[in-house]
Coordinates of C-alpha atoms in Angstrom, one line a residue:
Chain A
M1299 CA -66.8 -21.9 85.9
Q1300 CA -63.3 -20.7 87.4
N1301 CA -62.4 -19.0 84.2
N1302 CA -65.8 -17.4 84.7
Q1303 CA -64.7 -16.2 88.2
D1304 CA -60.9 -14.9 86.6
F1305 CA -62.8 -13.1 84.1
M1306 CA -65.1 -11.1 86.6
Q1307 CA -61.9 -10.2 88.4
K1308 CA -60.5 -9.2 85.4
I1309 CA -63.0 -6.7 84.3
E1310 CA -63.5 -5.4 87.9
K1311 CA -59.8 -4.7 88.0
V1312 CA -60.0 -2.8 84.9
Q1313 CA -63.3 -1.1 85.6
S1314 CA -61.9 0.5 89.3
L1315 CA -59.1 1.4 87.2
T1316 CA -60.3 3.0 84.1
N1317 CA -64.3 3.2 84.8
A1318 CA -64.8 2.0 81.0
F1319 CA -68.3 0.4 81.8
V1320 CA -71.7 1.6 83.0
T1321 CA -73.4 -2.3 83.6
I1322 CA -71.5 -5.3 83.9
I1323 CA -73.6 -7.9 82.9
K1324 CA -73.1 -10.9 85.3
N1325 CA -76.2 -13.4 84.8
K1326 CA -75.2 -15.2 81.4
T1327 CA -77.7 -17.2 79.9
E1328 CA -77.0 -20.6 77.8
I1329 CA -75.4 -20.1 74.5
N1330 CA -75.3 -22.9 71.8
P1331 CA -71.6 -23.8 71.3
E1332 CA -72.5 -24.5 67.3
L1333 CA -72.8 -21.2 66.7
P1334 CA -70.6 -19.0 64.3
L1335 CA -69.4 -16.5 67.0
S1336 CA -70.4 -19.0 70.1
K1337 CA -69.1 -17.3 73.0
V1338 CA -66.8 -15.0 71.8
K1339 CA -67.3 -11.5 74.5
V1340 CA -68.9 -8.5 73.0
A1341 CA -69.4 -5.1 74.8
L1342 CA -72.2 -2.8 73.7
K1343 CA -71.7 1.3 74.4
D1344 CA -74.3 2.1 76.5
N1345 CA -76.5 4.3 73.9
I1346 CA -77.4 0.5 72.3
S1347 CA -80.6 -0.9 74.0
T1348 CA -80.7 -3.8 75.3
K1349 CA -83.5 -5.3 76.6
G1350 CA -84.5 -4.9 80.1
I1351 CA -80.6 -3.9 80.6
L1352 CA -79.5 -0.4 81.8
T1353 CA -79.6 2.0 79.0
S1354 CA -78.8 5.2 79.7
S1355 CA -76.6 7.0 77.1
G1356 CA -74.0 8.1 79.8
S1357 CA -77.0 10.4 81.1
K1358 CA -78.0 10.9 84.3
S1359 CA -81.4 12.2 82.8
L1360 CA -81.5 8.0 81.8
S1361 CA -80.0 6.4 84.9
N1362 CA -83.5 4.7 85.3
Y1363 CA -84.0 3.6 81.7
Y1364 CA -84.1 -0.2 81.0
P1365 CA -85.6 -0.8 76.7
V1366 CA -88.0 -3.3 76.0
F1367 CA -86.6 -3.8 73.0
N1368 CA -83.4 -5.0 71.8
A1369 CA -81.4 -2.6 68.7
T1370 CA -81.2 -4.5 65.8
V1371 CA -77.3 -5.3 66.3
V1372 CA -78.1 -6.7 69.3
D1373 CA -80.4 -8.8 68.2
K1374 CA -78.2 -9.8 65.4
L1375 CA -75.6 -10.4 67.5
E1376 CA -77.4 -12.7 70.0
A1377 CA -78.5 -14.7 67.3
V1378 CA -74.5 -15.7 66.2
G1379 CA -74.2 -16.6 69.8
V1380 CA -71.8 -13.7 71.0
E1381 CA -71.8 -12.9 75.2
F1382 CA -72.1 -9.8 76.1
I1383 CA -70.1 -8.8 78.6
G1384 CA -71.0 -5.0 79.9
K1385 CA -72.8 -1.5 78.6
T1386 CA -69.5 0.8 78.6
A1387 CA -69.1 4.3 79.4
M1388 CA -69.4 7.2 77.0
D1389 CA -69.7 10.7 76.4
E1390 CA -73.5 12.0 77.4
L1391 CA -75.6 10.8 74.6
G1392 CA -72.3 11.0 72.5
M1393 CA -71.5 14.4 72.7
G1394 CA -67.9 14.6 73.2
G1395 CA -64.2 13.6 72.1
T1396 CA -63.2 12.8 75.9
G1397 CA -64.8 10.6 77.5
L1398 CA -65.1 13.3 80.3
S1399 CA -69.1 13.8 80.7
S1400 CA -70.4 10.6 81.2
Y1401 CA -72.6 10.6 84.3
T1402 CA -70.4 7.4 85.5
G1403 CA -67.4 9.9 85.1
P1404 CA -64.1 9.9 83.3
I1405 CA -62.8 7.0 81.1
A1406 CA -59.2 6.5 81.7
N1407 CA -56.8 5.4 79.0
P1408 CA -55.2 1.9 79.8
Y1409 CA -51.2 3.4 78.3
D1410 CA -51.6 6.4 80.8
L1411 CA -54.2 6.2 83.4
K1412 CA -54.2 10.2 83.7
R1413 CA -55.1 10.3 80.7
V1414 CA -58.6 10.1 78.5
A1415 CA -59.5 7.1 76.5
G1416 CA -61.3 9.5 74.0
G1417 CA -64.8 9.5 73.1
S1418 CA -67.3 9.3 72.9
S1419 CA -66.9 5.4 72.5
G1420 CA -63.9 5.7 75.1
G1421 CA -65.5 2.8 77.2
S1422 CA -65.6 0.2 74.2
A1423 CA -62.5 1.4 73.0
V1424 CA -61.1 0.0 76.3
A1425 CA -62.9 -3.2 76.7
V1426 CA -61.1 -4.0 73.4
S1427 CA -57.5 -2.5 74.2
T1428 CA -57.4 -4.1 77.7
G1429 CA -58.4 -7.6 76.0
L1430 CA -61.6 -8.2 78.1
A1431 CA -64.0 -7.9 74.6
R1432 CA -62.8 -9.2 71.2
F1433 CA -65.6 -7.1 70.0
A1434 CA -67.0 -3.8 71.3
L1435 CA -69.9 -1.9 69.5
G1436 CA -69.7 1.8 69.7
T1437 CA -71.2 5.1 67.2
D1438 CA -69.7 7.6 65.4
T1439 CA -70.8 11.0 64.7
G1440 CA -68.0 12.7 64.3
D1441 CA -65.0 10.4 64.9
S1442 CA -66.3 8.8 67.8
I1443 CA -65.2 5.1 67.6
R1444 CA -62.2 6.1 65.4
K1445 CA -60.5 8.8 67.6
P1446 CA -60.7 6.5 70.9
A1447 CA -59.3 3.8 68.4
S1448 CA -56.5 5.6 67.9
Y1449 CA -55.8 6.8 71.4
C1450 CA -56.4 3.4 72.8
G1451 CA -54.3 1.0 70.6
V1452 CA -57.0 -0.9 68.8
V1453 CA -58.9 -1.0 65.3
G1454 CA -62.1 1.3 65.1
V1455 CA -64.2 0.3 62.0
K1456 CA -66.9 3.1 60.7
P1457 CA -68.8 1.3 58.0
T1458 CA -70.6 3.4 55.2
Y1459 CA -73.6 5.3 56.4
G1460 CA -76.8 2.7 56.4
R1461 CA -74.6 -0.2 56.3
V1462 CA -75.7 -1.3 60.0
S1463 CA -79.1 -0.7 60.9
R1464 CA -79.5 2.0 63.7
Y1465 CA -82.5 0.9 64.9
G1466 CA -82.9 0.9 68.9
V1467 CA -79.3 3.0 69.1
M1468 CA -80.0 6.1 70.7
P1469 CA -79.6 9.0 68.0
Y1470 CA -77.1 11.9 68.1
A1471 CA -77.3 13.8 64.8
S1472 CA -79.3 11.2 62.7
S1473 CA -77.6 12.7 59.3
L1474 CA -73.9 11.8 60.7
D1475 CA -74.5 8.8 63.2
H1476 CA -73.2 5.3 62.3
V1477 CA -73.4 2.0 64.2
G1478 CA -69.6 0.1 64.0
Y1479 CA -67.4 -1.5 66.5
F1480 CA -64.0 -1.9 67.8
A1481 CA -61.6 -4.9 67.7
S1482 CA -58.0 -5.9 68.3
N1483 CA -56.7 -6.7 64.1
I1484 CA -58.4 -6.1 60.9
K1485 CA -59.2 -9.6 59.9
D1486 CA -61.6 -9.8 63.0
A1487 CA -63.1 -6.5 62.3
A1488 CA -63.2 -7.6 58.5
T1489 CA -65.2 -10.9 59.7
F1490 CA -67.4 -8.9 62.3
L1491 CA -69.3 -6.4 59.5
S1492 CA -70.6 -9.4 57.6
F1493 CA -73.1 -10.6 60.8
I1494 CA -74.2 -6.8 61.7
A1495 CA -74.2 -5.2 58.6
G1496 CA -77.5 -5.4 55.8
R1497 CA -81.0 -4.2 55.8
D1498 CA -83.3 -3.9 58.0
D1499 CA -86.8 -2.2 57.6
K1500 CA -87.1 -0.9 61.1
D1501 CA -84.4 1.6 60.0
M1502 CA -85.5 3.7 57.1
T1503 CA -81.6 4.8 56.3
S1504 CA -80.5 1.2 56.0
S1505 CA -78.9 0.2 52.7
K1506 CA -80.3 -2.9 50.8
H1507 CA -76.7 -2.9 49.2
P1508 CA -75.7 -6.3 49.6
V1509 CA -73.8 -7.7 52.5
E1510 CA -70.3 -9.6 51.4
D1511 CA -67.8 -11.8 52.8
Y1512 CA -65.5 -8.8 53.8
A1513 CA -62.6 -10.8 55.4
S1514 CA -62.6 -12.9 51.6
F1515 CA -61.1 -9.4 50.4
I1516 CA -57.8 -9.8 52.2
G1517 CA -54.9 -10.7 50.7
H1518 CA -55.9 -9.6 47.1
D1519 CA -53.6 -7.8 44.9
L1520 CA -52.9 -4.9 45.6
R1521 CA -50.4 -4.0 43.0
G1522 CA -51.3 -1.0 40.9
K1523 CA -53.6 0.5 43.8
T1524 CA -53.5 4.3 44.6
F1525 CA -52.8 5.7 48.5
G1526 CA -53.3 8.8 49.0
F1527 CA -52.1 10.9 51.9
L1528 CA -53.4 13.9 52.7
K1529 CA -51.0 16.4 53.1
N1530 CA -52.7 19.0 54.8
I1531 CA -52.6 16.8 58.2
Y1532 CA -49.2 15.5 57.2
D1533 CA -47.5 19.0 56.9
V1534 CA -48.8 19.6 60.8
C1535 CA -47.5 16.5 62.1
P1536 CA -44.9 16.2 64.6
L1537 CA -41.3 15.1 62.7
E1538 CA -41.7 12.0 64.8
I1539 CA -44.7 11.1 63.3
Q1540 CA -43.9 12.1 59.5
A1541 CA -40.8 10.0 59.6
E1542 CA -43.1 6.9 60.5
L1543 CA -45.3 8.4 57.5
D1544 CA -42.4 8.3 55.5
K1545 CA -41.4 4.8 56.4
L1546 CA -44.9 3.7 55.6
Q1547 CA -45.1 5.3 52.1
L1548 CA -41.7 3.2 51.2
A1549 CA -42.9 0.3 52.4
L1550 CA -46.0 0.5 49.9
K1551 CA -44.1 1.6 47.4
R1552 CA -42.1 -1.8 47.5
Q1553 CA -45.2 -3.7 47.2
E1554 CA -46.0 -1.5 43.9
I1555 CA -48.7 0.2 45.7
N1556 CA -48.7 3.8 43.9
V1557 CA -48.6 6.4 46.8
K1558 CA -49.7 10.2 46.3
M1559 CA -49.4 13.2 48.5
V1560 CA -52.8 14.8 47.6
E1561 CA -54.2 18.0 49.1
V1562 CA -57.5 19.5 49.9
D1563 CA -58.7 23.0 49.8
Q1564 CA -57.3 24.0 53.2
E1565 CA -60.4 26.7 53.8
L1566 CA -62.6 24.2 53.5
L1567 CA -61.0 21.5 55.8
K1568 CA -60.9 24.1 58.5
A1569 CA -64.2 24.9 58.3
I1570 CA -65.2 21.2 59.0
Y1571 CA -65.5 21.8 63.1
G1572 CA -67.3 24.8 62.9
T1573 CA -70.0 23.5 60.2
Y1574 CA -69.6 20.0 62.1
M1575 CA -71.0 22.0 65.5
T1576 CA -73.5 24.0 64.0
I1577 CA -75.3 20.6 61.9
V1578 CA -74.6 18.3 64.5
N1579 CA -75.8 20.0 67.7
A1580 CA -78.9 21.6 65.5
E1581 CA -79.8 18.0 64.8
S1582 CA -79.8 16.7 68.6
I1583 CA -82.3 19.2 70.0
T1584 CA -84.4 17.5 67.8
N1585 CA -83.7 14.0 68.8
H1586 CA -83.5 14.7 72.7
A1587 CA -86.6 16.4 72.8
S1588 CA -87.9 13.3 73.9
I1589 CA -86.1 13.0 76.8
D1590 CA -89.1 15.0 78.8
G1591 CA -88.8 12.3 82.0
I1592 CA -92.7 11.7 80.9
K1593 CA -92.4 8.2 78.8
Y1594 CA -89.4 7.0 79.9
G1595 CA -86.2 8.4 81.9
V1596 CA -85.7 10.4 85.1
S1597 CA -88.5 12.0 86.5
I1598 CA -89.0 15.3 88.5
L1599 CA -92.7 15.8 89.1
K1600 CA -93.8 19.5 89.7
D1601 CA -97.2 21.3 89.3
T1602 CA -97.6 21.4 85.6
V1603 CA -96.1 19.7 82.6
E1604 CA -93.8 21.8 81.8
A1605 CA -92.4 22.7 85.1
S1606 CA -92.0 18.8 85.4
I1607 CA -90.6 19.2 82.0
M1608 CA -88.2 21.8 82.7
E1609 CA -87.5 20.4 86.3
T1610 CA -86.4 17.0 84.6
R1611 CA -83.6 18.4 82.2
T1612 CA -82.4 20.7 84.4
E1613 CA -80.9 18.1 86.7
G1614 CA -80.7 15.5 84.2
F1615 CA -78.2 17.0 81.8
S1616 CA -74.6 17.9 82.1
L1617 CA -73.3 21.6 81.3
N1618 CA -71.8 19.6 78.7
T1619 CA -74.7 18.6 77.0
K1620 CA -76.5 21.8 77.4
R1621 CA -73.7 24.1 75.9
R1622 CA -74.1 21.8 72.8
M1623 CA -77.6 22.0 72.9
I1624 CA -77.7 26.3 73.3
L1625 CA -74.9 25.9 70.3
G1626 CA -78.0 24.0 68.2
G1627 CA -80.8 26.3 69.8
Y1628 CA -78.8 29.4 68.4
A1629 CA -78.1 27.9 65.0
L1630 CA -81.8 27.2 64.5
E1631 CA -83.0 30.6 65.8
P1632 CA -85.6 32.4 63.0
E1633 CA -83.0 34.9 62.5
N1634 CA -80.2 32.6 62.4
Q1635 CA -81.4 29.7 60.3
E1636 CA -80.4 31.0 57.1
K1637 CA -77.2 32.4 58.0
Y1638 CA -75.7 29.1 60.4
Y1639 CA -77.6 26.1 59.8
W1640 CA -78.7 26.0 56.3
K1641 CA -75.2 28.0 55.3
A1642 CA -73.7 24.7 57.2
L1643 CA -75.4 22.5 55.0
K1644 CA -74.2 24.7 52.2
I1645 CA -70.6 23.7 53.2
R1646 CA -71.1 20.3 54.2
R1647 CA -72.1 19.6 50.5
L1648 CA -68.7 21.8 49.5
I1649 CA -66.5 19.4 51.6
V1650 CA -68.1 16.7 50.7
E1651 CA -67.4 17.7 46.8
E1652 CA -64.0 18.4 47.5
F1653 CA -63.4 14.4 49.0
E1654 CA -65.1 13.4 46.0
K1655 CA -62.5 14.3 43.8
V1656 CA -59.8 13.4 45.8
F1657 CA -61.1 10.0 46.0
K1658 CA -61.2 10.2 41.6
K1659 CA -57.4 10.3 42.3
V1660 CA -56.5 7.5 44.9
D1661 CA -58.5 4.0 45.8
C1662 CA -58.0 5.1 49.9
L1663 CA -57.1 8.0 51.8
L1664 CA -54.7 8.1 54.7
A1665 CA -53.7 10.5 57.3
I1666 CA -52.6 10.3 61.0
G1667 CA -55.5 9.7 63.5
H1668 CA -54.4 12.4 66.0
I1669 CA -51.4 14.2 66.6
E1670 CA -51.5 15.4 70.2
K1671 CA -51.4 13.5 73.2
P1672 CA -54.5 12.7 75.0
Q1673 CA -56.1 15.5 77.2
L1674 CA -55.2 15.1 80.9
I1675 CA -58.6 13.9 82.7
N1676 CA -58.0 16.4 85.2
K1677 CA -56.8 19.4 83.4
P1678 CA -59.3 19.4 80.3
K1679 CA -57.6 21.2 77.1
K1680 CA -59.5 24.4 77.1
M1681 CA -61.2 25.3 73.4
T1682 CA -58.9 27.1 71.5
I1683 CA -59.2 29.9 67.8
Y1684 CA -58.8 27.8 65.4
D1685 CA -55.0 26.5 64.7
E1686 CA -53.5 23.7 62.8
A1687 CA -53.8 21.2 65.8
L1688 CA -57.9 21.9 65.4
I1689 CA -57.9 20.8 62.2
A1690 CA -55.9 17.8 62.1
E1691 CA -57.7 16.3 65.5
N1692 CA -61.0 16.9 63.3
Y1693 CA -60.3 16.3 60.2
Q1694 CA -62.0 13.3 60.1
I1695 CA -65.5 14.4 60.2
F1696 CA -65.4 14.3 56.7
A1697 CA -66.4 10.9 56.7
N1698 CA -69.2 11.7 58.5
F1699 CA -70.7 14.1 56.5
N1700 CA -70.2 11.8 53.3
G1701 CA -70.6 8.7 55.1
Y1702 CA -67.5 7.3 53.5
P1703 CA -66.3 3.9 55.4
S1704 CA -63.5 5.0 57.6
I1705 CA -61.0 2.4 59.7
T1706 CA -58.6 3.5 62.0
L1707 CA -55.8 1.2 63.0
P1708 CA -53.2 1.2 65.3
F1709 CA -50.2 2.3 63.3
M1710 CA -47.0 3.8 65.9
F1711 CA -46.0 4.5 69.6
K1712 CA -44.7 7.7 70.8
E1713 CA -43.7 8.2 74.4
G1714 CA -45.6 4.6 75.5
L1715 CA -48.8 6.4 73.7
P1716 CA -50.4 4.4 70.6
Y1717 CA -51.1 6.6 67.5
G1718 CA -53.6 5.3 65.0
I1719 CA -53.6 6.1 61.5
N1720 CA -57.0 6.4 59.8
V1721 CA -57.7 5.4 56.2
T1722 CA -60.6 5.8 54.2
A1723 CA -62.2 4.4 50.7
Q1724 CA -65.8 5.0 48.5
P1725 CA -69.3 4.2 49.9
F1726 CA -69.2 0.0 50.1
E1727 CA -66.2 -0.8 49.8
E1728 CA -65.4 -2.0 53.0
G1729 CA -64.2 -5.3 51.5
N1730 CA -61.4 -3.4 49.5
L1731 CA -60.8 -1.1 52.5
F1732 CA -60.3 -3.8 54.9
N1733 CA -57.4 -5.0 52.6
Y1734 CA -55.8 -1.7 52.3
C1735 CA -55.7 -2.1 56.3
Q1736 CA -54.4 -5.3 56.2
T1737 CA -51.3 -4.2 54.1
I1738 CA -50.5 -1.3 56.5
E1739 CA -50.8 -3.4 59.7
D1740 CA -48.6 -6.4 58.3
I1741 CA -45.7 -3.5 57.6
T1742 CA -46.3 -2.2 61.3
G1743 CA -46.8 -5.9 62.4
L1744 CA -49.1 -3.6 65.4
K1745 CA -52.0 -5.9 65.9
D1746 CA -53.7 -8.0 69.0
L1747 CA -52.4 -5.4 71.6
I1748 CA -53.7 -6.0 74.9
K1749 CA -52.6 -3.4 77.4
E1750 CA -52.7 -5.8 80.8
L1751 CA -53.7 -3.6 83.8
Chain B
M1264 CA -76.3 38.1 75.7
K1265 CA -76.9 36.7 78.8
A1266 CA -80.7 37.0 78.4
K1267 CA -79.9 35.5 74.8
I1268 CA -78.8 32.4 76.4
N1269 CA -81.1 31.8 79.3
K1270 CA -84.1 32.4 76.5
I1271 CA -82.6 29.3 74.3
A1272 CA -81.9 27.6 77.3
E1273 CA -85.6 27.9 78.2
S1274 CA -87.0 27.3 75.1
L1275 CA -84.7 23.9 74.8
Y1276 CA -86.6 23.2 78.1
F1277 CA -83.6 23.1 80.7
R1278 CA -82.3 25.9 83.2
L1279 CA -78.6 27.5 83.6
T1280 CA -77.0 28.7 86.7
D1281 CA -75.6 32.2 86.6
Q1282 CA -72.0 30.5 86.4
E1283 CA -73.0 28.2 83.8
V1284 CA -74.3 31.0 81.8
E1285 CA -70.8 32.6 82.1
E1286 CA -69.1 29.5 80.6
V1287 CA -71.7 28.8 77.9
I1288 CA -70.9 32.7 77.0
L1289 CA -67.0 31.9 77.5
E1290 CA -67.8 28.7 74.7
Y1291 CA -69.9 31.0 72.8
K1292 CA -67.6 33.5 71.9
L1293 CA -64.9 30.9 70.6
M1294 CA -67.9 29.3 68.4
K1295 CA -68.4 33.0 67.4
E1296 CA -64.8 32.6 65.7
Y1297 CA -65.6 29.6 64.0
F1298 CA -68.9 30.2 62.4
K1299 CA -67.4 33.6 61.3
F1300 CA -64.9 31.8 59.5
C1301 CA -67.7 29.0 58.0
Q1302 CA -69.5 32.7 56.7
S1303 CA -66.2 33.5 54.8
I1304 CA -66.7 30.8 52.6
D1305 CA -68.7 30.9 49.4
T1306 CA -71.4 28.7 49.4
T1307 CA -73.3 31.4 46.0
G1308 CA -75.7 28.6 44.2
V1309 CA -74.5 25.8 46.0
E1310 CA -77.8 23.3 47.5
P1311 CA -77.7 22.5 51.0
L1312 CA -76.7 18.5 51.6
I1313 CA -78.7 17.1 54.3
Y1314 CA -77.7 13.4 54.2
P1315 CA -74.8 11.9 53.2
C1316 CA -76.5 9.0 50.3
E1317 CA -78.9 11.2 48.7
K1318 CA -79.5 8.4 46.0
E1319 CA -79.8 5.8 48.6
T1320 CA -82.8 5.0 51.0
F1321 CA -85.7 6.8 49.6
Y1322 CA -88.4 4.3 48.6
L1323 CA -92.4 3.4 50.1
R1324 CA -92.1 0.7 52.0
S1325 CA -94.8 -2.2 52.0
D1326 CA -98.0 -0.8 54.2
A1327 CA -97.3 -3.7 56.8
N1328 CA -96.0 -3.6 60.7
P1329 CA -92.6 -4.6 61.1
S1330 CA -93.0 -4.8 64.6
S1331 CA -94.8 -3.3 67.7
I1332 CA -94.6 -3.1 71.5
S1333 CA -97.1 -4.3 74.0
K1334 CA -98.9 -1.3 76.5
A1335 CA -97.7 -2.8 79.1
D1336 CA -93.9 -2.7 77.6
V1337 CA -94.6 0.9 76.9
L1338 CA -95.7 1.8 80.6
K1339 CA -92.8 -0.1 82.2
N1340 CA -90.0 2.4 81.8
V1341 CA -92.7 5.4 82.8
S1342 CA -92.5 7.1 86.6
V1343 CA -96.1 7.2 87.5
V1344 CA -98.6 5.2 86.0
E1345 CA -102.6 4.7 87.0
D1346 CA -104.9 2.3 85.9
G1347 CA -102.6 2.0 82.3
Y1348 CA -102.2 5.7 81.7
V1349 CA -99.1 8.1 82.1
V1350 CA -99.9 10.1 85.3
V1351 CA -99.0 14.1 84.6
P1352 CA -100.1 17.2 86.4
A1353 CA -103.3 18.2 85.9
V1354 CA -103.4 19.8 82.1
I1355 CA -106.8 21.7 82.6
K1356 CA -107.1 23.8 85.9
N1357 CA -110.6 23.0 88.1
A1358 CA -113.0 25.9 87.6
E1359 CA -113.0 28.0 90.4

C-alpha cells in the first residue's frame, strides 16, 4: 500500500512538471502474480482504446469519449498481467512531432523542462524516461515513437508494418500508422514485442508472419554482418555527433562487423517531407471524417445536422489539426489529385525502391535520431524552406513508407540532452534488429537511463 | 487564396477565423515549396505505392463475425438518445 502511495506521489509530481498524462489510472484491479508480466507498469498513448477509460487522442473533440471495447493490444497486455498506470498525452490525433498540440497542453522534456518531449507519442516517452513505466505504448506514423525516444533518452520501437494489431487504435493515416512502444533497454524491448505481436482477425492489415522469441536473437554472432551508416545524414551532423558516430564505427569494426557508408539519392531524401505531408494528410481527412459529434465525442447541436457537425468540428479541432486537414483537402481537390496526391504515391515508390537498393548492401541502416535540440515550448520553431536540418529531422519517415522495423536507442549526450541513434532492418527481421541494437547499447553503455524529477 | 482555403475548410466541415486563414496561408506558401520540389522528381512510368507491404494481407477471411458491440454499448457515447435512437436535428422540415 505504501509503495502504491509513493508511486502515486511520484506520478503526480512528474505530471505537474511534464504534463505527460491525460489520465492517471488510480483504481487498480487484482492481478494474478503468476502471469509473465504480472504488475509490470505500462502506460498507453491516449489514442489506444481502453474500455471505460477516457481515450481522447489528444483532441478536445474526443474529450468525453469512453470506448466500449479495448484495443487488441490492450487485451493482449491485460492477459499477461501488466498494470496500466495511465493514458499519455499526445499531439492531437497524432498530428505532429512536438507534443505541443494536445488539448491538455504541451508535454515537457524531462531533461530540460523548457523544451518539448517530441511527438506525437511524447507522453509515453516521458513515462518511461522518468521511470514511471517500464513500457509505454505509442504509435508511429512519421517517426512519432522514434523522435521522442531520441529526445527523451529511451528506446523507441516501431515494428514492421502489420506486426502489431491496430484494432482499436485511432488512426491518423492507415498506410503509415504503426503501433510500437518505448522501453529502457534493448533486452526488455525485445522481450516485450513477443507479447504484443501477432495476427488479429479484427485488423485486416495485421500479418500472419509467425511471432518469434525476439530476445533469443540477442547474442548471436555478428561477425561478418554489415552495418551501413547513412552518409547523407552523417554529412550534415555537427562535428561532435560525427565524432561519436566515428567512435561507434571503430568499436563495431573491432568486433569484426563490417561498417559501410551508404548513400541514397539526395533528391529523393529531400522529397520525403513533402511526399509525407501530402499522403498523411490526405489519408487523415478520410479517417477523421467520423468525428462528427453524433455517434460519439463532444457534440454541439444546432438547427440542422450539417450545422451541428460544422460547429462540433470547428470547436473540437485545434488550428494545427485544421491546417493539416486543409493540406490534405487541397491535395485531394479534383484538379490537384493527379498533380499532388498520386504524384506523392509515385514518389513514395521511388523512395522505397531507393532504400531497397541500400538494404541489398547492408544488414541494417544507421543514422542519428535528431541533430537539433528539441525546440523550446514557449518559442516554437517556425517552419523553414528546405534545408539540411529539415531533411535530417525527417528522413526516418522512409521506414513508414516501406514499413521496415526501425528502432531508436540512446546514443550520446550533448549539452546535457540525450541523442538517439536510429537503426532499421528489413521487414520481420525484428529479432536480428534487436541483436544489432544490443551491440550498440553494449558499446555506448547507455541503458536504463532514468531521469528523476 | 482566402476563398479557396475557406472552401476547403467548409468541405471538411469546419470554419476558420480570418486570423486562422492568414496562418494557414503562411504555412501553405511553405508547403507549396515542398510540393513544387516534389513536382521536379521524374515519376514517368512509376506506379503509385499505396501500402508498404504489397505482398501481404490481402486475402478472403472466413464468413464469421469476429466481434460485435451491443446496441446499449453503441449508444453509451451518444450525446442525445431517445427510446434507443440517436437524436439529431430534424432532417426533413415539417410542411408549412
